[in-house]
Short mmCIF file of C-alpha atoms in Angstrom, two decimals:
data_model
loop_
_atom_site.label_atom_id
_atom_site.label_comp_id
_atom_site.label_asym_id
_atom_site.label_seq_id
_atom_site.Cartn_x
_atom_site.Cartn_y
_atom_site.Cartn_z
CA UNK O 105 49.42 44.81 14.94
CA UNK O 106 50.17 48.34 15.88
CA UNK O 107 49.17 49.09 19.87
CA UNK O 108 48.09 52.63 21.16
CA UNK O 109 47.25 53.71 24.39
CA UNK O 110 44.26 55.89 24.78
CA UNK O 111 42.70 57.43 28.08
CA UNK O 112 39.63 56.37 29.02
CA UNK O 113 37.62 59.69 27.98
CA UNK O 114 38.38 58.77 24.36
CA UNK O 115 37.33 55.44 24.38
CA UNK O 116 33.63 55.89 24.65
CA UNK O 117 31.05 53.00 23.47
CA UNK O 118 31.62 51.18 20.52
CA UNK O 119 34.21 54.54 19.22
CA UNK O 120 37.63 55.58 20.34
CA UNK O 121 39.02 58.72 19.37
CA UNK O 122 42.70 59.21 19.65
CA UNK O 123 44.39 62.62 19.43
CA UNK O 124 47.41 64.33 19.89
CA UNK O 125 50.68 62.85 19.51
CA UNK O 126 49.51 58.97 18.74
CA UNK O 127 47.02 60.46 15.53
CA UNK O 128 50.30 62.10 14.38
CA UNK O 129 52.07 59.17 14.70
CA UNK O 130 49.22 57.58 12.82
CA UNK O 131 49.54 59.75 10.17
CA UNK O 132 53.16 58.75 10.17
CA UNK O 133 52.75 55.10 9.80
CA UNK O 134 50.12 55.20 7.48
CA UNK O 135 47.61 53.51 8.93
CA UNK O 136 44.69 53.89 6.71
CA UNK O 137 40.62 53.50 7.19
CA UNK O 138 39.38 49.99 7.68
CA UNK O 139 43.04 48.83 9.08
CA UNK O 140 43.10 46.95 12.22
CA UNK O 141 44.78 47.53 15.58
CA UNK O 142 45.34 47.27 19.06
CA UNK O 143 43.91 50.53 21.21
CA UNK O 144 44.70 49.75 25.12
CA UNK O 145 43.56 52.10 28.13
CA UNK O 146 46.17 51.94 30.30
CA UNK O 147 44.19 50.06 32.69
CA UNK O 148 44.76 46.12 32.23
CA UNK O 149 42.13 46.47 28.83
CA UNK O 150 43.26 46.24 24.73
CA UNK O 151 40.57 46.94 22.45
CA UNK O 152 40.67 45.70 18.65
CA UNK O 153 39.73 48.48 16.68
CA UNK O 154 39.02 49.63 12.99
CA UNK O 155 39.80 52.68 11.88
CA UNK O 156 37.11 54.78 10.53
CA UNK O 157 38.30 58.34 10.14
CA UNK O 158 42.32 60.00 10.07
CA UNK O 159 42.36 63.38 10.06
CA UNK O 160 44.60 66.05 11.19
CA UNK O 161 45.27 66.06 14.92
CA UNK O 162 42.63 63.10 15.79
CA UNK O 163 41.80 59.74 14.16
CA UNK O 164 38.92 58.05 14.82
CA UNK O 165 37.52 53.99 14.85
CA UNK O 166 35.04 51.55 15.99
CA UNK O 167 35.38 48.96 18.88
CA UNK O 168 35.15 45.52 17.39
CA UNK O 169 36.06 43.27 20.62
CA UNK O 170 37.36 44.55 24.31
CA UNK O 171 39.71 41.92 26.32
CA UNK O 172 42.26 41.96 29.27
CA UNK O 173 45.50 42.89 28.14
CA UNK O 174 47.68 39.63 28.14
CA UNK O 175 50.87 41.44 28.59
CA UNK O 176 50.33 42.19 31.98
CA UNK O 177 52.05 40.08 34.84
CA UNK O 178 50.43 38.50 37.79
CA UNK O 179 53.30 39.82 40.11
CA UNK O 180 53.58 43.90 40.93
CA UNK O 181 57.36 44.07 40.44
CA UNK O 182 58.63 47.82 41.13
CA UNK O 183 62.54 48.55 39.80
CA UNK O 184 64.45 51.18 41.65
CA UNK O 185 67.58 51.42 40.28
CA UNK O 186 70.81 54.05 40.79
CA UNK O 187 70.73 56.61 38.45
CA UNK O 188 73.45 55.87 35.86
CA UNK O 189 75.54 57.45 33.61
CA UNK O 190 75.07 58.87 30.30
CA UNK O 191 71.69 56.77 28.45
CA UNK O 192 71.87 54.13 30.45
CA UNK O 193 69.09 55.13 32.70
CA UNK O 194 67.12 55.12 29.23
CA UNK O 195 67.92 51.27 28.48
CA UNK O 196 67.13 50.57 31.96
CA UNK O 197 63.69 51.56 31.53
CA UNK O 198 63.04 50.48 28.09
CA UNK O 199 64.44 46.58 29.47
CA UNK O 200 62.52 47.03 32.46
CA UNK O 201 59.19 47.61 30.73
CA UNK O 202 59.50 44.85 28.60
CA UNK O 203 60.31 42.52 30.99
CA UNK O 204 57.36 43.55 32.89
CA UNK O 205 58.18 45.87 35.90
CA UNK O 206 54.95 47.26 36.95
CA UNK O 207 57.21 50.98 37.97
CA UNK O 208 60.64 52.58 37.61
CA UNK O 209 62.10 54.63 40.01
CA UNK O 210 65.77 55.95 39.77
CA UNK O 211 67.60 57.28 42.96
CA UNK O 212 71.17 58.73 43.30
CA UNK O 213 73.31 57.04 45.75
CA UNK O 214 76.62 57.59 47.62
CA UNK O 215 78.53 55.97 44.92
CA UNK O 216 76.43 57.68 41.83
CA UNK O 217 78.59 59.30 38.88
CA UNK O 218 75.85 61.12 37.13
CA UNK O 219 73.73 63.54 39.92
CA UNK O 220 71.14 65.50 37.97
CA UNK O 221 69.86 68.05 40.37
CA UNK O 222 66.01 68.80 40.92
CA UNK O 223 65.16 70.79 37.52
CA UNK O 224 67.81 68.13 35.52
CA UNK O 225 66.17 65.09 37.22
CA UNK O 226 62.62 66.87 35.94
CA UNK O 227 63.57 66.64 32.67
CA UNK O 228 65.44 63.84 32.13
CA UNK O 229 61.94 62.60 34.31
CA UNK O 230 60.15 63.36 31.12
CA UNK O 231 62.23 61.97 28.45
CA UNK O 232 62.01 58.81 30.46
CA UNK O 233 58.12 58.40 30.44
CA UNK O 234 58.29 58.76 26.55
CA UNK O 235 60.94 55.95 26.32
CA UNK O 236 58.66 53.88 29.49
CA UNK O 237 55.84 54.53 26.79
CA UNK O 238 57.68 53.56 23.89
CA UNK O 239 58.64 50.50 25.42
CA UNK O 240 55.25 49.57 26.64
CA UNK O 241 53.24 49.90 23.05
CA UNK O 242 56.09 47.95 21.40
CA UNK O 243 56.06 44.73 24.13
CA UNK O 244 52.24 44.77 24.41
CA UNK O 245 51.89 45.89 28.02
CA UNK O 246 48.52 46.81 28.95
CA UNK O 247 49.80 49.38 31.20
CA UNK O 248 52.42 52.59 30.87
CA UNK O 249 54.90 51.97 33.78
CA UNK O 250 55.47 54.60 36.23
CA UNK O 251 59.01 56.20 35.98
CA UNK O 252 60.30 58.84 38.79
CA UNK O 253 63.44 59.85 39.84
CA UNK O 254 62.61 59.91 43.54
CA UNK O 255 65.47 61.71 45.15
CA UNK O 256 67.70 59.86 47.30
CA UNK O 257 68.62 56.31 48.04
CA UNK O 258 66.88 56.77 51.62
CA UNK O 259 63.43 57.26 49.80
CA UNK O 260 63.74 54.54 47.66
CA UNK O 261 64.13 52.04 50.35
CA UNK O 262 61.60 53.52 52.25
CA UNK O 263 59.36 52.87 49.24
CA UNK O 264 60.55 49.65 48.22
CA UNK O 265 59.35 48.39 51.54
CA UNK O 266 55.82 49.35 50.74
CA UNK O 267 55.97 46.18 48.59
CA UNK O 268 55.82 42.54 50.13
CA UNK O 269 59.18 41.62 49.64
CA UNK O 270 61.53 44.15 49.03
CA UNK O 271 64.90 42.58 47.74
CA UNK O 272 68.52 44.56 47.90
CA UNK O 273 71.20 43.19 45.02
CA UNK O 274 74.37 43.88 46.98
CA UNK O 275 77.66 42.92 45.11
CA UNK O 276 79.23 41.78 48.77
CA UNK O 277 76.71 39.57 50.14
CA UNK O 278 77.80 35.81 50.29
CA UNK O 279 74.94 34.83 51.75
CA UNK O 280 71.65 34.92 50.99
CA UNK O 281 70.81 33.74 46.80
CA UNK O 282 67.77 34.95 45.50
CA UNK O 283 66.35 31.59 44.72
CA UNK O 284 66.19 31.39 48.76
CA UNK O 285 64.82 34.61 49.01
CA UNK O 286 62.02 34.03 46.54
CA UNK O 287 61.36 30.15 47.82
CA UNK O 288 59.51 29.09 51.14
CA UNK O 289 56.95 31.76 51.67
CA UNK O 290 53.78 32.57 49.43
CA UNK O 291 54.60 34.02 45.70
CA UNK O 292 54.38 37.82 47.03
CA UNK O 293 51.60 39.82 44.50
CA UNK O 294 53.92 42.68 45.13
CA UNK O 295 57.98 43.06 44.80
CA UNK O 296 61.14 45.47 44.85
CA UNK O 297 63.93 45.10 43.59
CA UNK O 298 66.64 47.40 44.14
CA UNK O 299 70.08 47.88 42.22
CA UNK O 300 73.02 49.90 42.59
CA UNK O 301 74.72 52.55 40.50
CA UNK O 302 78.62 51.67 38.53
CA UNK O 303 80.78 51.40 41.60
CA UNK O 304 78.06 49.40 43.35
CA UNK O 305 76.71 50.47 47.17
CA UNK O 306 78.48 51.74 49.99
CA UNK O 307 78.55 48.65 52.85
CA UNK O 308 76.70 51.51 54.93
CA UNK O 309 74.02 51.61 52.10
CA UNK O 310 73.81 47.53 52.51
CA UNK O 311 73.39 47.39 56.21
CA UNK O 312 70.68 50.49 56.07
CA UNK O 313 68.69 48.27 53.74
CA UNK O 314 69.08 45.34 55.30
CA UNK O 315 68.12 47.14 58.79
CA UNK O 316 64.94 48.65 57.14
CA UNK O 317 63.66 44.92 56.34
CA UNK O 318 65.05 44.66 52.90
CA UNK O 319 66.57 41.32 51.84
CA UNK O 320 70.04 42.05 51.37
CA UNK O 321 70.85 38.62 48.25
CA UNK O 322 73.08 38.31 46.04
CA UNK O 323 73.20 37.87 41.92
CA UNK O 324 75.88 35.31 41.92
CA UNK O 325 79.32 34.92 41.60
CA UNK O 326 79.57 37.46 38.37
CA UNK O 327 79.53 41.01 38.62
CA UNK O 328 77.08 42.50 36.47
CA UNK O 329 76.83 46.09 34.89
CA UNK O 330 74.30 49.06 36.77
CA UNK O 331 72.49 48.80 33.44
CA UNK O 332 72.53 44.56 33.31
CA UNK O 333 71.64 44.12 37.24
CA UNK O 334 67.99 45.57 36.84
CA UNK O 335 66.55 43.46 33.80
CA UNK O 336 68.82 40.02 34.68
CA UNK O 337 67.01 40.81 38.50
CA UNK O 338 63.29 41.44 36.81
CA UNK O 339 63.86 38.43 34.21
CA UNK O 340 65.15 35.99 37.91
CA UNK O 341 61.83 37.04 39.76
CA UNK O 342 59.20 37.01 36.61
CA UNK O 343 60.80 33.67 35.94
CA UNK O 344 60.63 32.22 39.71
CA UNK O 345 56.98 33.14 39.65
CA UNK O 346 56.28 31.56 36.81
CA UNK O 347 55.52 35.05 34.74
CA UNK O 348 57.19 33.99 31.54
CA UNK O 349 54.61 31.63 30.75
CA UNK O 350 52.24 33.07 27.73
CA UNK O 351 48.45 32.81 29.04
CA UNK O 352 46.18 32.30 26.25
CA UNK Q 267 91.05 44.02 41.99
CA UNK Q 268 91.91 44.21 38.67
CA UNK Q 269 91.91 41.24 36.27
CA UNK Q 270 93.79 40.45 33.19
CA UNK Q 271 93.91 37.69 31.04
CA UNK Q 272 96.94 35.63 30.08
CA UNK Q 273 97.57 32.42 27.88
CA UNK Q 274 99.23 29.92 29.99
CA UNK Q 275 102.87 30.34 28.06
CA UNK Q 276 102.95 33.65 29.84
CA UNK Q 277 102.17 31.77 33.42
CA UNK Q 278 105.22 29.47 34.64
CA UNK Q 279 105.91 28.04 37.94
CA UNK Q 280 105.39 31.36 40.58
CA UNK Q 281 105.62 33.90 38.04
CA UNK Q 282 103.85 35.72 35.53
CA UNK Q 283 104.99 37.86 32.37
CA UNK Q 284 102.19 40.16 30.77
CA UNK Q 285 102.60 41.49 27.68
CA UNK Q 286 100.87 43.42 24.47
CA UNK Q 287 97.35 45.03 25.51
CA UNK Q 288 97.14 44.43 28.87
CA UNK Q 289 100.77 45.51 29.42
CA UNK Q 290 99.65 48.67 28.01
CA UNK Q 291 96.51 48.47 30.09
CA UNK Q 292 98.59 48.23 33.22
CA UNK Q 293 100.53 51.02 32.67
CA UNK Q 294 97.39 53.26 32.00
CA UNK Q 295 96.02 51.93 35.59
CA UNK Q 296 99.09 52.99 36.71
CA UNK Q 297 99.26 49.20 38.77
CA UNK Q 298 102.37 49.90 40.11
CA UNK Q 299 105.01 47.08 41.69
CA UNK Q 300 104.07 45.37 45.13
CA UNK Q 301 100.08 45.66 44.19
CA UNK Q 302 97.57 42.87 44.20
CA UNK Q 303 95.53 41.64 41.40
CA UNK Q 304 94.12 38.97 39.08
CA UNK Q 305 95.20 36.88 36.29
CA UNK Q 306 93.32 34.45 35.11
CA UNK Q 307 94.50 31.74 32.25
CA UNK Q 308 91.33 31.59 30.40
CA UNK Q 309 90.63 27.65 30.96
CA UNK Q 310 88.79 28.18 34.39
CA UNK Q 311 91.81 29.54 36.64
CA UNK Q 312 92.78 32.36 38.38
CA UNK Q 313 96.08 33.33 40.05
CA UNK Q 314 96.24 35.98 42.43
CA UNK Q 315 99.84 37.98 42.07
CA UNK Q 316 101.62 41.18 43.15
CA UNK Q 317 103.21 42.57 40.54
CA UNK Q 318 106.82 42.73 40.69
CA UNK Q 319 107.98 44.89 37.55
CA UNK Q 320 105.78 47.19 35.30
CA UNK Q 321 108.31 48.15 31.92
CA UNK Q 322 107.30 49.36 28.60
CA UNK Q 323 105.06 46.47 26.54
CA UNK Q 324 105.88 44.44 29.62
CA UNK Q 325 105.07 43.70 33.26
CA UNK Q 326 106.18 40.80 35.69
CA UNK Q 327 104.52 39.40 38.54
CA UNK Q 328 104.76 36.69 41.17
CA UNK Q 329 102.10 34.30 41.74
CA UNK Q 330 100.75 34.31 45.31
CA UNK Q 331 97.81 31.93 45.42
CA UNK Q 332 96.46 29.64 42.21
CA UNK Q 333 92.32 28.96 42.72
CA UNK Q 334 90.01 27.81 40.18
CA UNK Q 335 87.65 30.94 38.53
CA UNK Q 336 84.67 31.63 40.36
CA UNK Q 337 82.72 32.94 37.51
CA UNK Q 338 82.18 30.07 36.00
CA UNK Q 339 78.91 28.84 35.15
CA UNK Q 340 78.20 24.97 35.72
CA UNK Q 341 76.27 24.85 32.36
CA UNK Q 342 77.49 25.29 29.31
CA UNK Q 343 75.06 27.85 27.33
CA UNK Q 344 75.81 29.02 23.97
CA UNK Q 345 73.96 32.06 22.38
CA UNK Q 346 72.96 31.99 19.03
CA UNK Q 347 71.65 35.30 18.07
CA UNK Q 348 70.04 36.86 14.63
CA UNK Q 349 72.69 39.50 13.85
CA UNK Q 350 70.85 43.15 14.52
CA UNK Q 351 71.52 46.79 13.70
CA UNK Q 352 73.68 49.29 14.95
CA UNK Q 353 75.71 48.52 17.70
CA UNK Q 354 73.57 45.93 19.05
CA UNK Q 355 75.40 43.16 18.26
CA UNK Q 356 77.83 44.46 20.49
CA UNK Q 357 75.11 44.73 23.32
CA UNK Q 358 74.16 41.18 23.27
CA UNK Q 359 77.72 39.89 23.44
CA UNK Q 360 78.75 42.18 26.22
CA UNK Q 361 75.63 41.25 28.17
CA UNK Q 362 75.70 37.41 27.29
CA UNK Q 363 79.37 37.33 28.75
CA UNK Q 364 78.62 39.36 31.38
CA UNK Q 365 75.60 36.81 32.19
CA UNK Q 366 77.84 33.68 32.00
CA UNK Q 367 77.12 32.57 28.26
CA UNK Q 368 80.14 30.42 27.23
CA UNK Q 369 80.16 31.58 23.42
CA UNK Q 370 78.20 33.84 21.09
CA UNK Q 371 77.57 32.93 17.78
CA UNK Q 372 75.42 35.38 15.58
CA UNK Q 373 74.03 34.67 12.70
CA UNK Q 374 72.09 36.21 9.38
CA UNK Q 375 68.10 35.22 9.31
CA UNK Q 376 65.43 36.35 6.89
CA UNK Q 377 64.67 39.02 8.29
CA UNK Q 378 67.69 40.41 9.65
CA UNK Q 379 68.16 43.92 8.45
CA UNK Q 380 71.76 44.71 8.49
CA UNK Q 381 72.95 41.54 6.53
CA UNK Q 382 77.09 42.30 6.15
CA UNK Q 383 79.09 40.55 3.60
CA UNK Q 384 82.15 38.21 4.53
CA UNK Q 385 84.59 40.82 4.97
CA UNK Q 386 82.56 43.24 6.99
CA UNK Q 387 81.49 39.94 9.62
CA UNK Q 388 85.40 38.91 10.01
CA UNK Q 389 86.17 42.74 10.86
CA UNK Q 390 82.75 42.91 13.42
CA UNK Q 391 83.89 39.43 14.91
CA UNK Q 392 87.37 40.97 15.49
CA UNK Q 393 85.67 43.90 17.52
CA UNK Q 394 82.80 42.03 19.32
CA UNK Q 395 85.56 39.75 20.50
CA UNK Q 396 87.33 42.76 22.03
CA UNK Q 397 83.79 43.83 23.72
CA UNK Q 398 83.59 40.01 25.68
CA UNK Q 399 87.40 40.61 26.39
CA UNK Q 400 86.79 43.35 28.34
CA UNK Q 401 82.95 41.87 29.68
CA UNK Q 402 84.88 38.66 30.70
CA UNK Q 403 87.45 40.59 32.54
CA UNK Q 404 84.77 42.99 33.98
CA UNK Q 405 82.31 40.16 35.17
CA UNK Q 406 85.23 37.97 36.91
CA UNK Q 407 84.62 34.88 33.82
CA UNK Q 408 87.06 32.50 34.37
CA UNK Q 409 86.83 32.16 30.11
CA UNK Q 410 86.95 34.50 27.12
CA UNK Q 411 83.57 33.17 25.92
CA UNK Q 412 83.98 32.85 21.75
CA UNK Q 413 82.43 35.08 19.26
CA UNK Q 414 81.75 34.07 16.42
CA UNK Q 415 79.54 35.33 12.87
CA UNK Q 416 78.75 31.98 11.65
CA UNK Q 417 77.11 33.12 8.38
CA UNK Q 418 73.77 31.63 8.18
CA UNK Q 419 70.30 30.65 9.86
CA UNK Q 420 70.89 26.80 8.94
CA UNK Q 421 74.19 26.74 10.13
CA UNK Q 422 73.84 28.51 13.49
CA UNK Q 423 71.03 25.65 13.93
CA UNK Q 424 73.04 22.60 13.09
CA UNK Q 425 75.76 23.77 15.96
CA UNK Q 426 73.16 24.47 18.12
CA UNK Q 427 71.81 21.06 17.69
CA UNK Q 428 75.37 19.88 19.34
CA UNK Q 429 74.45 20.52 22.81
CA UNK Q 430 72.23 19.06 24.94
CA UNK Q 431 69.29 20.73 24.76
CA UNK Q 432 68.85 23.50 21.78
CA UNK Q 433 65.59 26.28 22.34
CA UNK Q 434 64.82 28.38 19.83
CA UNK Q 435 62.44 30.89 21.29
CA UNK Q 436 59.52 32.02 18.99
CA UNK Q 437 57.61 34.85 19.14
CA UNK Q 438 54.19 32.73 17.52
CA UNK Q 439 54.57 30.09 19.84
CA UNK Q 440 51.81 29.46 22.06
CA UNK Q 441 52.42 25.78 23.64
CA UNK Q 442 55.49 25.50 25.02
CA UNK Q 443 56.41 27.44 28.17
CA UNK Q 444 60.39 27.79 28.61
CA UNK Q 445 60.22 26.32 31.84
CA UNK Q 446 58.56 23.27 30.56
CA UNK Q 447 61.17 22.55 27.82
CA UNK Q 448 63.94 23.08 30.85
CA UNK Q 449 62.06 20.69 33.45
CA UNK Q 450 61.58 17.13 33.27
CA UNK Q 451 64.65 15.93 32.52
CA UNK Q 452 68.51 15.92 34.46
CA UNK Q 453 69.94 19.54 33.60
CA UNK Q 454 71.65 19.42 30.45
CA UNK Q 455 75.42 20.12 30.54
CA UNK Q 456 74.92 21.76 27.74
CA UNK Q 457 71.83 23.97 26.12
CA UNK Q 458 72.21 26.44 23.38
CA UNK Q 459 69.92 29.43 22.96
CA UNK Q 460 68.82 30.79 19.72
CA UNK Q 461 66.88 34.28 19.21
CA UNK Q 462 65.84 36.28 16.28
CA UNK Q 463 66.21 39.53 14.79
CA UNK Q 464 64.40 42.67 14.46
CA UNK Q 465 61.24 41.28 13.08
CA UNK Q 466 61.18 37.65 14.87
CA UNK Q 467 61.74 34.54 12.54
CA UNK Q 468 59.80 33.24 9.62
CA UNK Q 469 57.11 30.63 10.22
CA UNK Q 470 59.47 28.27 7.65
CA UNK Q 471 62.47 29.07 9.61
CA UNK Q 472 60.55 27.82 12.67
CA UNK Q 473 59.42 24.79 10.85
CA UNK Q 474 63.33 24.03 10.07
CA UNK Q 475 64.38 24.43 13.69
CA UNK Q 476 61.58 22.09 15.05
CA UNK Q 477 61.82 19.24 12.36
CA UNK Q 478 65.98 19.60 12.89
CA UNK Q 479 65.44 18.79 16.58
CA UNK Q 480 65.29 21.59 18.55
CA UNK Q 481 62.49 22.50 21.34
CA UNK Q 482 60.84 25.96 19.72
CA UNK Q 483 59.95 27.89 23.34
CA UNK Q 484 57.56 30.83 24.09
CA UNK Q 485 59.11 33.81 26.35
CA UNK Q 486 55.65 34.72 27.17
CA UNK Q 487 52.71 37.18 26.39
CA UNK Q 488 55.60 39.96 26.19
CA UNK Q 489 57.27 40.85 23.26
CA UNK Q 490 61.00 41.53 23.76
CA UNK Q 491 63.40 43.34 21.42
CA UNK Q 492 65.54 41.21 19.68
CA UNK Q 493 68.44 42.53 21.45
CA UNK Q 494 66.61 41.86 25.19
CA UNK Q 495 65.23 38.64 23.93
CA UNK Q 496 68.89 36.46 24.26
CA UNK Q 497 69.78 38.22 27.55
CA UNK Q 498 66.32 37.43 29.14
CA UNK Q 499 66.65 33.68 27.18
CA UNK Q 500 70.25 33.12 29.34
CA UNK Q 501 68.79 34.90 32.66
CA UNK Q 502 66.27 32.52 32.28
CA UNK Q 503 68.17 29.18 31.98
CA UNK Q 504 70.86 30.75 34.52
CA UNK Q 505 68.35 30.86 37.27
CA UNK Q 506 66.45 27.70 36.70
CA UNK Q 507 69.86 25.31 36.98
CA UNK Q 508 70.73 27.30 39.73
CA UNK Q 509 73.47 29.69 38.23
CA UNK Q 510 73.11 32.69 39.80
CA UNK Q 511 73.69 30.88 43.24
CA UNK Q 512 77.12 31.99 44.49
CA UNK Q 513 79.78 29.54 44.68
CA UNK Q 514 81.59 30.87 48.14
#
């Protein structure tokens, strides 16, 4: 069933009017009065609509049932991962919203190839929330993720510890596993994980982390790619917490 | 440190001879004599060695320390995925190496979309076994995990069916929850993971995978691109059996 995602000003009653670039698209796939689909708000609802009217620039149908978006997980998991080179910042937001990250945040750290200043990091900003969007009508979230490129790896720790467990993939650490990190306390509601950029973090980066209250754990014994690291570290916590499961 | 593969006739007593690709690799690292690095026999160990001459099509090295590969997963997981378009193929192998799969096997399903003849799979397999090459090496495997095109949907089932425990994730299944077809029972040695293409599996081919024997699994209320699904799938089985723990 095709899935759009409407504000809640056009969604109004039993009617939902949808404009701009989703009635062009639409128009593009043909979808055709009396066909059924999926209109979410953004907001945790999906609302089963039949289409009544396409026109040019706006289409419009009638609500049949409202429900909670099932796609949604019961853990807040934020990704904030090291800018990387050429489009692999794009397929670690499209993996990351279909694995279920509630935001993505990219930062540029010491060991960071690509290092799109301000007005670049603006743009590319953009192009990003299109693919986050993409990504989110195609897996059936009932939200758009978040995606900003917040600046520097200093902010994004500082952020990541807004969460209630806040967890830093370093390459080194022969420590701490993640199942330990994950076990023994309360499933968190809310969860960072952090990831570094192609020639991994600088020790200096590990120990501010870990200094900051981050939990400094380690992926295992084989090194993974900047673009692999963020959705095999999503898919470890939204299966620990049990977030694979379908609910029904 | 850099790592290299070499059959064991090219590893005797404290010295190694590499030759071919990864002599010609060495020289464009510009590894020079009396440096440290990796070479690892493909059946599980790895010998550290200096190397002692670098020549054209041929280098030498001496054998410092022999220790079994690190990288090495303690189950067995084979991926069995719909073959896909573009270079995604290539995607799922270099990511199912890099997650500690220990072959790939792709295969041609209803719906697959790109559907190449005989000719055009036996030149693919020759590249996609170049791409876990260079994963394997990259990740620190302690194997060159086989790729294989096996041809068809039945056939890709019936090997699965040789391990352990064979899942076939579903997109319409609503009962099973992966984690349920993993617990209960003493890990499996072996499991085999099978994923479909673009537009998900038929209903019949379902039917066929069940009544052969295997356990037909739900990834949950998201919907994951056929090239995330088999990546998540392994992540998933990794960190329930405890794979992702590092072996120090």
């Amino acid at each position: 069933m095709h899935r759009f995602f409407v504000a809640a000003p056009g969604i109004s009653g039993a009617a939902v009017t949808i404009s701009g670039r989703d009635a062009e698209h639409i128009r593009a796939l043909r979808i055709r009065r009396g066909e059924i689909f999926t209109v979410c708000d953004g907001a945790g609802a999906d609302y089963v609509c039949r289409m009544t009217e396409v026109g040019r620039g706006s289409a419009s149908a009638e609500i049949l049932e409202k429900r909670a978006s099932a796609g949604e997980p019961g853990v807040r998991c934020t990704v904030y991962a090291a800018f990387s080179k050429g489009d692999r910042p794009e397929a670690v937001v499209r993996k990351s919203v279909e694995l279920g990250a509630a935001a993505v945040s990219l930062f540029i750290s010491a060991r960071c190839v690509a290092r799109p200043d301000a007005a670049a990091q603006a743009r590319r900003a953009e192009r990003l929330r299109i693919v986050a969007e993409e990504a989110a009508k195609q897996s059936g979230r009932g939200i758009i993720p978040e995606v900003s490129i917040s600046g520097s790896f200093e902010e994004a720790v500082r952020d990541a510890l807004r969460t209630e467990l806040a967890l830093f993939f370093y390459e080194e650490e022969r420590e701490l596993a993640l199942r330990q990190a994950l076990g023994g306390t309360p499933a968190p509601k809310t969860v960072s994980i952090i990831t570094g950029p192609e020639g991994g973090f600088e020790p200096g980066e590990a120990e501010l982390a870990a200094s900051a209250g981050c939990r400094v754990v380690s992926l295992g014994p084989r090194i993974l790619r900047c673009d692999t690291a963020p959705a095999a570290a999503l898919t470890c916590v939204m299966m620990y917490y049990g977030q694979f499961e379908r609910v029904v």
